[in-house]
JSON list of C-alpha atoms in Angstrom, two decimals:
[
{"chain": "A", "resi": 1, "resn": "MET", "atom": "CA", "xyz": [11.74, 111.00, 123.18]},
{"chain": "A", "resi": 2, "resn": "GLY", "atom": "CA", "xyz": [12.09, 114.60, 123.83]},
{"chain": "A", "resi": 3, "resn": "LEU", "atom": "CA", "xyz": [10.57, 117.41, 125.49]},
{"chain": "A", "resi": 4, "resn": "GLN", "atom": "CA", "xyz": [8.94, 118.84, 122.32]},
{"chain": "A", "resi": 5, "resn": "GLU", "atom": "CA", "xyz": [7.30, 115.35, 121.23]},
{"chain": "A", "resi": 6, "resn": "THR", "atom": "CA", "xyz": [5.81, 114.96, 124.79]},
{"chain": "A", "resi": 7, "resn": "MET", "atom": "CA", "xyz": [4.40, 118.38, 124.65]},
{"chain": "A", "resi": 8, "resn": "ARG", "atom": "CA", "xyz": [3.07, 118.15, 121.32]},
{"chain": "A", "resi": 9, "resn": "ALA", "atom": "CA", "xyz": [1.37, 114.73, 122.32]},
{"chain": "A", "resi": 10, "resn": "LEU", "atom": "CA", "xyz": [-0.18, 116.49, 125.51]},
{"chain": "A", "resi": 11, "resn": "ALA", "atom": "CA", "xyz": [-1.32, 119.61, 123.64]},
{"chain": "A", "resi": 12, "resn": "ASP", "atom": "CA", "xyz": [-4.20, 117.72, 122.14]},
{"chain": "A", "resi": 13, "resn": "PRO", "atom": "CA", "xyz": [-7.31, 117.65, 124.16]},
{"chain": "A", "resi": 14, "resn": "THR", "atom": "CA", "xyz": [-8.42, 114.09, 122.78]},
{"chain": "A", "resi": 15, "resn": "ARG", "atom": "CA", "xyz": [-5.02, 112.71, 123.64]},
{"chain": "A", "resi": 16, "resn": "ARG", "atom": "CA", "xyz": [-5.28, 114.12, 127.16]},
{"chain": "A", "resi": 17, "resn": "GLU", "atom": "CA", "xyz": [-8.87, 112.36, 127.43]},
{"chain": "A", "resi": 18, "resn": "ILE", "atom": "CA", "xyz": [-7.34, 109.11, 126.43]},
{"chain": "A", "resi": 19, "resn": "LEU", "atom": "CA", "xyz": [-4.68, 109.37, 129.04]},
{"chain": "A", "resi": 20, "resn": "GLU", "atom": "CA", "xyz": [-7.33, 109.93, 131.64]},
{"chain": "A", "resi": 21, "resn": "LEU", "atom": "CA", "xyz": [-9.35, 106.90, 130.31]},
{"chain": "A", "resi": 22, "resn": "VAL", "atom": "CA", "xyz": [-6.13, 104.62, 130.50]},
{"chain": "A", "resi": 23, "resn": "ARG", "atom": "CA", "xyz": [-4.51, 106.28, 133.61]},
{"chain": "A", "resi": 24, "resn": "ASP", "atom": "CA", "xyz": [-5.83, 103.55, 136.10]},
{"chain": "A", "resi": 25, "resn": "HIS", "atom": "CA", "xyz": [-6.40, 100.47, 134.24]},
{"chain": "A", "resi": 26, "resn": "PRO", "atom": "CA", "xyz": [-5.77, 99.24, 130.62]},
{"chain": "A", "resi": 27, "resn": "LEU", "atom": "CA", "xyz": [-8.52, 99.44, 127.96]},
{"chain": "A", "resi": 28, "resn": "PRO", "atom": "CA", "xyz": [-8.61, 97.87, 124.68]},
{"chain": "A", "resi": 29, "resn": "ALA", "atom": "CA", "xyz": [-8.58, 100.19, 121.51]},
{"chain": "A", "resi": 30, "resn": "GLY", "atom": "CA", "xyz": [-12.15, 99.70, 120.61]},
{"chain": "A", "resi": 31, "resn": "GLU", "atom": "CA", "xyz": [-13.34, 100.67, 124.19]},
{"chain": "A", "resi": 32, "resn": "ILE", "atom": "CA", "xyz": [-11.20, 103.87, 124.04]},
{"chain": "A", "resi": 33, "resn": "ALA", "atom": "CA", "xyz": [-12.76, 104.65, 120.60]},
{"chain": "A", "resi": 34, "resn": "ALA", "atom": "CA", "xyz": [-16.15, 104.33, 121.97]},
{"chain": "A", "resi": 35, "resn": "HIS", "atom": "CA", "xyz": [-15.59, 107.30, 123.89]},
{"chain": "A", "resi": 36, "resn": "PHE", "atom": "CA", "xyz": [-14.96, 109.43, 120.99]},
{"chain": "A", "resi": 37, "resn": "ALA", "atom": "CA", "xyz": [-16.96, 110.84, 118.02]},
{"chain": "A", "resi": 38, "resn": "CYS", "atom": "CA", "xyz": [-14.22, 110.61, 115.75]},
{"chain": "A", "resi": 39, "resn": "SER", "atom": "CA", "xyz": [-13.35, 107.68, 113.57]},
{"chain": "A", "resi": 40, "resn": "GLY", "atom": "CA", "xyz": [-11.39, 104.71, 114.91]},
{"chain": "A", "resi": 41, "resn": "ALA", "atom": "CA", "xyz": [-8.38, 105.48, 112.61]},
{"chain": "A", "resi": 42, "resn": "ALA", "atom": "CA", "xyz": [-8.28, 108.99, 114.10]},
{"chain": "A", "resi": 43, "resn": "VAL", "atom": "CA", "xyz": [-8.16, 107.35, 117.63]},
{"chain": "A", "resi": 44, "resn": "SER", "atom": "CA", "xyz": [-5.59, 104.96, 116.53]},
{"chain": "A", "resi": 45, "resn": "ARG", "atom": "CA", "xyz": [-3.45, 107.80, 115.40]},
{"chain": "A", "resi": 46, "resn": "HIS", "atom": "CA", "xyz": [-3.93, 109.23, 118.71]},
{"chain": "A", "resi": 47, "resn": "LEU", "atom": "CA", "xyz": [-2.80, 106.20, 120.41]},
{"chain": "A", "resi": 48, "resn": "SER", "atom": "CA", "xyz": [0.25, 106.06, 118.17]},
{"chain": "A", "resi": 49, "resn": "VAL", "atom": "CA", "xyz": [1.17, 109.57, 119.19]},
{"chain": "A", "resi": 50, "resn": "LEU", "atom": "CA", "xyz": [0.89, 108.75, 122.74]},
{"chain": "A", "resi": 51, "resn": "ARG", "atom": "CA", "xyz": [3.01, 105.78, 122.43]},
{"chain": "A", "resi": 52, "resn": "GLU", "atom": "CA", "xyz": [5.61, 107.49, 120.66]},
{"chain": "A", "resi": 53, "resn": "ALA", "atom": "CA", "xyz": [5.79, 110.13, 123.25]},
{"chain": "A", "resi": 54, "resn": "GLY", "atom": "CA", "xyz": [6.16, 107.68, 125.86]},
{"chain": "A", "resi": 55, "resn": "LEU", "atom": "CA", "xyz": [2.96, 108.39, 127.57]},
{"chain": "A", "resi": 56, "resn": "CYS", "atom": "CA", "xyz": [1.28, 105.15, 127.12]},
{"chain": "A", "resi": 57, "resn": "ARG", "atom": "CA", "xyz": [2.19, 101.55, 126.50]},
{"chain": "A", "resi": 58, "resn": "ALA", "atom": "CA", "xyz": [0.43, 98.83, 124.39]},
{"chain": "A", "resi": 59, "resn": "GLN", "atom": "CA", "xyz": [0.12, 95.13, 125.30]},
{"chain": "A", "resi": 60, "resn": "ARG", "atom": "CA", "xyz": [-1.49, 92.71, 122.88]},
{"chain": "A", "resi": 61, "resn": "GLU", "atom": "CA", "xyz": [-3.58, 90.01, 124.50]},
{"chain": "A", "resi": 62, "resn": "GLY", "atom": "CA", "xyz": [-5.10, 87.74, 121.88]},
{"chain": "A", "resi": 63, "resn": "THR", "atom": "CA", "xyz": [-6.75, 89.78, 119.20]},
{"chain": "A", "resi": 64, "resn": "TYR", "atom": "CA", "xyz": [-7.01, 92.94, 121.34]},
{"chain": "A", "resi": 65, "resn": "ILE", "atom": "CA", "xyz": [-4.42, 95.71, 122.13]},
{"chain": "A", "resi": 66, "resn": "TYR", "atom": "CA", "xyz": [-4.66, 97.02, 125.51]},
{"chain": "A", "resi": 67, "resn": "TYR", "atom": "CA", "xyz": [-3.60, 100.49, 126.42]},
{"chain": "A", "resi": 68, "resn": "GLN", "atom": "CA", "xyz": [-2.23, 101.90, 129.62]},
{"chain": "A", "resi": 69, "resn": "ALA", "atom": "CA", "xyz": [-0.93, 105.26, 130.56]},
{"chain": "A", "resi": 70, "resn": "ASP", "atom": "CA", "xyz": [2.71, 105.57, 131.49]},
{"chain": "A", "resi": 71, "resn": "LEU", "atom": "CA", "xyz": [2.82, 108.85, 133.31]},
{"chain": "A", "resi": 72, "resn": "SER", "atom": "CA", "xyz": [6.60, 108.50, 134.19]},
{"chain": "A", "resi": 73, "resn": "VAL", "atom": "CA", "xyz": [7.40, 110.92, 131.46]},
{"chain": "A", "resi": 74, "resn": "VAL", "atom": "CA", "xyz": [4.82, 113.57, 132.89]},
{"chain": "A", "resi": 75, "resn": "GLU", "atom": "CA", "xyz": [6.20, 113.11, 136.34]},
{"chain": "A", "resi": 76, "resn": "GLU", "atom": "CA", "xyz": [9.67, 113.88, 135.00]},
{"chain": "A", "resi": 77, "resn": "LEU", "atom": "CA", "xyz": [8.36, 116.87, 132.81]},
{"chain": "A", "resi": 78, "resn": "LEU", "atom": "CA", "xyz": [6.76, 118.26, 136.19]},
{"chain": "A", "resi": 79, "resn": "HIS", "atom": "CA", "xyz": [10.03, 117.80, 138.25]},
{"chain": "A", "resi": 80, "resn": "TRP", "atom": "CA", "xyz": [12.04, 119.56, 135.61]},
{"chain": "A", "resi": 81, "resn": "ALA", "atom": "CA", "xyz": [9.51, 122.41, 135.33]},
{"chain": "A", "resi": 82, "resn": "ALA", "atom": "CA", "xyz": [9.30, 122.76, 139.31]},
{"chain": "A", "resi": 83, "resn": "GLY", "atom": "CA", "xyz": [13.07, 123.17, 139.19]},
{"chain": "A", "resi": 84, "resn": "LEU", "atom": "CA", "xyz": [12.72, 126.17, 137.16]},
{"chain": "A", "resi": 85, "resn": "THR", "atom": "CA", "xyz": [10.53, 127.69, 139.96]},
{"chain": "A", "resi": 86, "resn": "GLY", "atom": "CA", "xyz": [13.31, 126.82, 142.46]},
{"chain": "A", "resi": 87, "resn": "ARG", "atom": "CA", "xyz": [10.68, 124.91, 144.36]},
{"chain": "A", "resi": 88, "resn": "GLU", "atom": "CA", "xyz": [11.38, 121.34, 145.80]},
{"chain": "A", "resi": 89, "resn": "VAL", "atom": "CA", "xyz": [9.33, 118.67, 144.41]},
{"chain": "A", "resi": 90, "resn": "ALA", "atom": "CA", "xyz": [9.04, 115.00, 145.11]},
{"chain": "A", "resi": 91, "resn": "ALA", "atom": "CA", "xyz": [11.49, 113.07, 142.60]},
{"chain": "A", "resi": 92, "resn": "PRO", "atom": "CA", "xyz": [9.69, 110.99, 139.99]},
{"chain": "A", "resi": 93, "resn": "ARG", "atom": "CA", "xyz": [9.24, 107.16, 141.17]},
{"chain": "A", "resi": 94, "resn": "GLY", "atom": "CA", "xyz": [12.45, 105.36, 141.86]},
{"chain": "A", "resi": 95, "resn": "GLU", "atom": "CA", "xyz": [14.71, 108.37, 141.84]},
{"chain": "A", "resi": 96, "resn": "GLU", "atom": "CA", "xyz": [16.09, 110.33, 144.91]},
{"chain": "A", "resi": 97, "resn": "VAL", "atom": "CA", "xyz": [16.04, 114.12, 145.08]},
{"chain": "A", "resi": 98, "resn": "GLU", "atom": "CA", "xyz": [19.57, 115.49, 145.32]},
{"chain": "A", "resi": 99, "resn": "GLY", "atom": "CA", "xyz": [20.14, 118.52, 147.58]}
]
């Protein structure tokens, strides 16, 4: 997944709100959809875009699919952007800062 795909996924306010909903714990698609005025199909498409961008993961449990944010891509993006400013930042989880 590339930077352009990640930025496109994060550009939409509905997708950002979905990420906030599933940041701390997984939620089933129906519960996510209940938070929005748009159709279930539209929420499903938003979830698909987030998954394709690597920003959330899905896990099937019985007849439900639970979604949880995977913000490691965002951490990498922030680390890269901070490097452009010349400031030191903490490395993404599991990585060491070189220097």
